[in-house]
């Protein structure tokens, strides 16, 4: 597979590796970006891959809570100008309110909103605003107490990141702190038990490969891996992360002190997981020098 300048740039941006190292990693992995990241980590040339935030999708995430249920809805647009449009914001807020009465994205799209389905409402808005839009994702969360938080709010209840936290106990101030923590730290799961076993196994294998590069005996490596995986769990699971409000304690310890138990959370960020369509990096440079 041909390794393009754009591929090298993407790998450099996501790992911080040097240009030649990034190119070699892509060559060794036949252009497989994920495998190239693992190759760089094994050689000690990159940290864990950053989650790419580059995306062509703009829009808003809106949150709404009623009683013990909360919803977060992502509505995309082509540009951030539309996200600042009052009519678009009013529509997104309405969609979030409708979502409280539904269970998933398909039910939401089909649900009634002022006499029309949500999907038809968005389609009609496309014709008026002149830009493609879509209801992309919805997440619902239930619990004794559900608290919401919006990061970079564009209007009340909507912004770039929407977080919901479910917990037992009635300490909304603490719940909001946890929601802010989740917005910033972006944990992979609530606890170790909720992590995808395949993800854990892959991380363990990468750490094994890194340790073997040191040339140490297998018995020593096994002990090293126990410590490294414990550190990994502390980085990616919410309850084991150091609480941003007080880094001396974990989120679980802070929750115990606050008299609550965190039972679940959800975090939606605008455009998350949608790849941005970019020009070839070499072509961009040529344009600048043209």
GROMACS .gro file of C-alpha atoms in nm:
model
  290
    1UNK     CA    1   0.000   0.000   0.000
    2UNK     CA    2   0.132   0.346  -0.091
    3UNK     CA    3   0.215   0.557   0.213
    4UNK     CA    4   0.102   0.915   0.150
    5UNK     CA    5   0.220   1.236   0.314
    6UNK     CA    6  -0.129   1.282   0.457
    7UNK     CA    7  -0.109   0.943   0.630
    8UNK     CA    8   0.229   1.031   0.779
    9UNK     CA    9   0.095   1.365   0.900
   10UNK     CA   10  -0.211   1.200   1.059
   11UNK     CA   11   0.007   0.950   1.247
   12UNK     CA   12   0.245   1.224   1.361
   13UNK     CA   13  -0.044   1.439   1.484
   14UNK     CA   14  -0.200   1.153   1.680
   15UNK     CA   15   0.119   1.015   1.838
   16UNK     CA   16   0.380   1.292   1.845
   17UNK     CA   17   0.628   1.062   1.668
   18UNK     CA   18   0.890   1.196   1.428
   19UNK     CA   19   0.829   1.202   1.052
   20UNK     CA   20   1.068   0.919   0.963
   21UNK     CA   21   0.948   0.704   1.253
   22UNK     CA   22   0.587   0.759   1.148
   23UNK     CA   23   0.668   0.667   0.788
   24UNK     CA   24   0.854   0.353   0.896
   25UNK     CA   25   0.568   0.250   1.125
   26UNK     CA   26   0.317   0.284   0.840
   27UNK     CA   27   0.547   0.091   0.605
   28UNK     CA   28   0.593  -0.189   0.861
   29UNK     CA   29   0.216  -0.212   0.915
   30UNK     CA   30   0.125  -0.183   0.545
   31UNK     CA   31  -0.063   0.143   0.599
   32UNK     CA   32  -0.278   0.018   0.888
   33UNK     CA   33  -0.302   0.328   1.110
   34UNK     CA   34  -0.397   0.142   1.428
   35UNK     CA   35  -0.121  -0.115   1.383
   36UNK     CA   36   0.128   0.165   1.313
   37UNK     CA   37   0.036   0.331   1.645
   38UNK     CA   38   0.098  -0.001   1.825
   39UNK     CA   39   0.433  -0.040   1.642
   40UNK     CA   40   0.544   0.306   1.755
   41UNK     CA   41   0.438   0.237   2.114
   42UNK     CA   42   0.624  -0.096   2.115
   43UNK     CA   43   0.940   0.085   2.006
   44UNK     CA   44   0.887   0.353   2.270
   45UNK     CA   45   0.837   0.617   2.002
   46UNK     CA   46   0.482   0.719   2.090
   47UNK     CA   47   0.247   0.753   2.380
   48UNK     CA   48  -0.097   0.592   2.373
   49UNK     CA   49  -0.280   0.716   2.068
   50UNK     CA   50  -0.473   1.037   2.116
   51UNK     CA   51  -0.833   1.016   2.015
   52UNK     CA   52  -0.863   1.220   1.700
   53UNK     CA   53  -1.073   1.530   1.741
   54UNK     CA   54  -1.048   1.630   1.375
   55UNK     CA   55  -1.386   1.615   1.212
   56UNK     CA   56  -1.592   1.779   0.941
   57UNK     CA   57  -1.905   1.746   1.156
   58UNK     CA   58  -2.018   2.052   1.349
   59UNK     CA   59  -2.338   2.109   1.544
   60UNK     CA   60  -2.448   2.072   1.904
   61UNK     CA   61  -2.502   1.817   2.178
   62UNK     CA   62  -2.811   1.896   2.386
   63UNK     CA   63  -2.897   1.746   2.725
   64UNK     CA   64  -3.227   1.726   2.910
   65UNK     CA   65  -3.322   1.570   3.244
   66UNK     CA   66  -3.661   1.490   3.389
   67UNK     CA   67  -3.695   1.303   3.715
   68UNK     CA   68  -3.464   1.005   3.708
   69UNK     CA   69  -3.402   1.008   3.332
   70UNK     CA   70  -3.156   1.208   3.127
   71UNK     CA   71  -3.088   1.221   2.753
   72UNK     CA   72  -2.808   1.358   2.538
   73UNK     CA   73  -2.866   1.416   2.167
   74UNK     CA   74  -2.616   1.509   1.896
   75UNK     CA   75  -2.748   1.707   1.600
   76UNK     CA   76  -2.489   1.773   1.329
   77UNK     CA   77  -2.453   2.054   1.080
   78UNK     CA   78  -2.190   2.130   0.817
   79UNK     CA   79  -2.049   2.444   0.980
   80UNK     CA   80  -2.020   2.593   1.326
   81UNK     CA   81  -2.205   2.902   1.199
   82UNK     CA   82  -2.526   2.701   1.197
   83UNK     CA   83  -2.458   2.586   1.555
   84UNK     CA   84  -2.475   2.954   1.655
   85UNK     CA   85  -2.805   3.005   1.470
   86UNK     CA   86  -3.094   3.073   1.710
   87UNK     CA   87  -3.343   2.874   1.498
   88UNK     CA   88  -3.109   2.573   1.489
   89UNK     CA   89  -3.059   2.595   1.866
   90UNK     CA   90  -3.435   2.613   1.925
   91UNK     CA   91  -3.485   2.304   1.710
   92UNK     CA   92  -3.209   2.110   1.891
   93UNK     CA   93  -3.358   2.200   2.231
   94UNK     CA   94  -3.697   2.075   2.111
   95UNK     CA   95  -3.545   1.749   1.987
   96UNK     CA   96  -3.380   1.692   2.327
   97UNK     CA   97  -3.717   1.742   2.502
   98UNK     CA   98  -3.881   1.492   2.267
   99UNK     CA   99  -3.596   1.246   2.333
  100UNK     CA  100  -3.699   1.222   2.699
  101UNK     CA  101  -4.000   1.023   2.586
  102UNK     CA  102  -3.806   0.783   2.361
  103UNK     CA  103  -3.557   0.502   2.410
  104UNK     CA  104  -3.325   0.511   2.108
  105UNK     CA  105  -3.225   0.710   1.800
  106UNK     CA  106  -3.474   0.540   1.564
  107UNK     CA  107  -3.764   0.604   1.801
  108UNK     CA  108  -3.650   0.965   1.837
  109UNK     CA  109  -3.640   1.026   1.461
  110UNK     CA  110  -3.991   0.886   1.426
  111UNK     CA  111  -4.132   1.072   1.730
  112UNK     CA  112  -4.379   1.356   1.694
  113UNK     CA  113  -4.250   1.713   1.723
  114UNK     CA  114  -4.514   1.980   1.676
  115UNK     CA  115  -4.717   1.768   1.435
  116UNK     CA  116  -4.426   1.631   1.231
  117UNK     CA  117  -4.169   1.361   1.294
  118UNK     CA  118  -3.831   1.476   1.427
  119UNK     CA  119  -3.669   1.351   1.106
  120UNK     CA  120  -3.911   1.554   0.889
  121UNK     CA  121  -3.857   1.859   1.110
  122UNK     CA  122  -3.482   1.839   1.045
  123UNK     CA  123  -3.537   1.783   0.672
  124UNK     CA  124  -3.754   2.095   0.656
  125UNK     CA  125  -3.489   2.292   0.845
  126UNK     CA  126  -3.229   2.188   0.586
  127UNK     CA  127  -3.438   2.355   0.317
  128UNK     CA  128  -3.469   2.676   0.520
  129UNK     CA  129  -3.113   2.704   0.654
  130UNK     CA  130  -2.953   2.567   0.337
  131UNK     CA  131  -2.711   2.329   0.503
  132UNK     CA  132  -2.715   1.954   0.555
  133UNK     CA  133  -2.814   1.847   0.908
  134UNK     CA  134  -2.883   1.520   1.084
  135UNK     CA  135  -2.979   1.374   1.421
  136UNK     CA  136  -2.677   1.149   1.461
  137UNK     CA  137  -2.678   1.000   1.811
  138UNK     CA  138  -2.882   0.975   2.128
  139UNK     CA  139  -2.792   0.837   2.469
  140UNK     CA  140  -3.032   0.785   2.760
  141UNK     CA  141  -2.946   0.730   3.125
  142UNK     CA  142  -3.159   0.648   3.427
  143UNK     CA  143  -3.087   0.652   3.800
  144UNK     CA  144  -3.199   0.772   4.141
  145UNK     CA  145  -3.045   1.108   4.054
  146UNK     CA  146  -2.931   1.215   3.705
  147UNK     CA  147  -2.715   1.526   3.666
  148UNK     CA  148  -2.616   1.691   3.339
  149UNK     CA  149  -2.333   1.919   3.230
  150UNK     CA  150  -2.257   2.094   2.901
  151UNK     CA  151  -1.908   2.206   2.807
  152UNK     CA  152  -1.855   2.515   2.588
  153UNK     CA  153  -2.225   2.599   2.606
  154UNK     CA  154  -2.362   2.774   2.299
  155UNK     CA  155  -2.702   2.812   2.466
  156UNK     CA  156  -2.863   2.673   2.783
  157UNK     CA  157  -2.842   2.293   2.782
  158UNK     CA  158  -2.635   2.259   2.465
  159UNK     CA  159  -2.273   2.284   2.359
  160UNK     CA  160  -1.973   2.090   2.225
  161UNK     CA  161  -1.982   1.816   2.489
  162UNK     CA  162  -2.279   1.685   2.684
  163UNK     CA  163  -2.242   1.465   2.993
  164UNK     CA  164  -2.496   1.277   3.204
  165UNK     CA  165  -2.414   1.116   3.541
  166UNK     CA  166  -2.645   0.874   3.724
  167UNK     CA  167  -2.599   0.811   4.096
  168UNK     CA  168  -2.765   0.703   4.415
  169UNK     CA  169  -2.796   0.972   4.678
  170UNK     CA  170  -2.904   1.333   4.635
  171UNK     CA  171  -2.587   1.541   4.594
  172UNK     CA  172  -2.629   1.726   4.267
  173UNK     CA  173  -2.337   1.960   4.333
  174UNK     CA  174  -2.101   1.663   4.354
  175UNK     CA  175  -2.267   1.501   4.052
  176UNK     CA  176  -2.196   1.813   3.850
  177UNK     CA  177  -1.830   1.802   3.953
  178UNK     CA  178  -1.811   1.442   3.834
  179UNK     CA  179  -1.979   1.540   3.506
  180UNK     CA  180  -1.720   1.813   3.455
  181UNK     CA  181  -1.447   1.559   3.531
  182UNK     CA  182  -1.590   1.324   3.266
  183UNK     CA  183  -1.603   1.604   3.009
  184UNK     CA  184  -1.234   1.672   3.066
  185UNK     CA  185  -1.094   1.322   3.129
  186UNK     CA  186  -1.310   1.125   2.882
  187UNK     CA  187  -1.289   0.786   3.060
  188UNK     CA  188  -1.338   0.471   2.854
  189UNK     CA  189  -1.572   0.307   3.106
  190UNK     CA  190  -1.716   0.335   3.456
  191UNK     CA  191  -1.502   0.058   3.602
  192UNK     CA  192  -1.270  -0.224   3.501
  193UNK     CA  193  -1.570  -0.461   3.481
  194UNK     CA  194  -1.725  -0.243   3.207
  195UNK     CA  195  -1.419  -0.233   2.983
  196UNK     CA  196  -1.425  -0.430   2.659
  197UNK     CA  197  -1.211  -0.742   2.727
  198UNK     CA  198  -1.065  -0.718   2.375
  199UNK     CA  199  -0.942  -0.364   2.448
  200UNK     CA  200  -0.785  -0.478   2.774
  201UNK     CA  201  -0.615  -0.776   2.608
  202UNK     CA  202  -0.480  -0.557   2.328
  203UNK     CA  203  -0.334  -0.309   2.576
  204UNK     CA  204  -0.178  -0.595   2.773
  205UNK     CA  205  -0.017  -0.731   2.455
  206UNK     CA  206   0.123  -0.390   2.364
  207UNK     CA  207   0.268  -0.354   2.712
  208UNK     CA  208   0.418  -0.705   2.687
  209UNK     CA  209   0.585  -0.614   2.357
  210UNK     CA  210   0.721  -0.291   2.507
  211UNK     CA  211   0.858  -0.479   2.808
  212UNK     CA  212   1.022  -0.747   2.590
  213UNK     CA  213   1.212  -0.473   2.405
  214UNK     CA  214   1.400  -0.422   2.734
  215UNK     CA  215   1.537  -0.774   2.712
  216UNK     CA  216   1.430  -0.865   3.065
  217UNK     CA  217   1.337  -1.227   3.155
  218UNK     CA  218   0.972  -1.334   3.110
  219UNK     CA  219   0.925  -1.376   3.487
  220UNK     CA  220   1.027  -1.014   3.541
  221UNK     CA  221   0.812  -0.899   3.251
  222UNK     CA  222   0.503  -1.067   3.401
  223UNK     CA  223   0.548  -0.866   3.721
  224UNK     CA  224   0.605  -0.547   3.522
  225UNK     CA  225   0.279  -0.601   3.332
  226UNK     CA  226   0.073  -0.627   3.652
  227UNK     CA  227   0.188  -0.278   3.753
  228UNK     CA  228   0.146  -0.133   3.406
  229UNK     CA  229  -0.208  -0.267   3.366
  230UNK     CA  230  -0.302  -0.130   3.708
  231UNK     CA  231  -0.178   0.210   3.591
  232UNK     CA  232  -0.373   0.170   3.266
  233UNK     CA  233  -0.695   0.100   3.457
  234UNK     CA  234  -0.635   0.409   3.669
  235UNK     CA  235  -0.610   0.615   3.352
  236UNK     CA  236  -0.912   0.488   3.158
  237UNK     CA  237  -1.179   0.389   3.414
  238UNK     CA  238  -1.381   0.667   3.575
  239UNK     CA  239  -1.392   0.532   3.930
  240UNK     CA  240  -1.015   0.475   3.936
  241UNK     CA  241  -0.916   0.811   3.785
  242UNK     CA  242  -0.774   1.085   4.005
  243UNK     CA  243  -1.055   1.331   4.069
  244UNK     CA  244  -0.984   1.658   3.889
  245UNK     CA  245  -1.134   1.857   4.174
  246UNK     CA  246  -0.904   1.685   4.427
  247UNK     CA  247  -0.627   1.475   4.264
  248UNK     CA  248  -0.535   1.329   4.606
  249UNK     CA  249  -0.835   1.094   4.582
  250UNK     CA  250  -0.993   0.879   4.312
  251UNK     CA  251  -1.341   0.949   4.181
  252UNK     CA  252  -1.466   0.644   4.374
  253UNK     CA  253  -1.315   0.774   4.699
  254UNK     CA  254  -1.461   1.120   4.639
  255UNK     CA  255  -1.803   0.966   4.576
  256UNK     CA  256  -1.784   0.772   4.902
  257UNK     CA  257  -1.696   1.091   5.090
  258UNK     CA  258  -1.989   1.267   4.921
  259UNK     CA  259  -2.226   0.990   5.027
  260UNK     CA  260  -2.319   0.876   4.675
  261UNK     CA  261  -2.256   0.584   4.441
  262UNK     CA  262  -2.199   0.658   4.073
  263UNK     CA  263  -2.403   0.402   3.877
  264UNK     CA  264  -2.345   0.518   3.520
  265UNK     CA  265  -2.255   0.800   3.285
  266UNK     CA  266  -2.263   0.900   2.921
  267UNK     CA  267  -2.055   1.152   2.729
  268UNK     CA  268  -2.125   1.278   2.378
  269UNK     CA  269  -1.892   1.516   2.193
  270UNK     CA  270  -1.985   1.686   1.867
  271UNK     CA  271  -1.839   1.507   1.566
  272UNK     CA  272  -1.675   1.234   1.771
  273UNK     CA  273  -1.563   0.944   1.550
  274UNK     CA  274  -1.633   1.116   1.218
  275UNK     CA  275  -1.319   1.154   1.009
  276UNK     CA  276  -1.250   1.490   0.854
  277UNK     CA  277  -1.203   1.500   0.480
  278UNK     CA  278  -0.861   1.657   0.430
  279UNK     CA  279  -0.657   1.748   0.127
  280UNK     CA  280  -0.331   1.566   0.067
  281UNK     CA  281  -0.071   1.728   0.295
  282UNK     CA  282   0.179   1.761   0.010
  283UNK     CA  283  -0.083   1.937  -0.200
  284UNK     CA  284  -0.151   2.183   0.085
  285UNK     CA  285   0.220   2.265   0.110
  286UNK     CA  286   0.242   2.308  -0.268
  287UNK     CA  287  -0.048   2.553  -0.255
  288UNK     CA  288   0.123   2.760   0.014
  289UNK     CA  289   0.439   2.784  -0.196
  290UNK     CA  290   0.255   2.832  -0.523
   0.00000   0.00000   0.00000
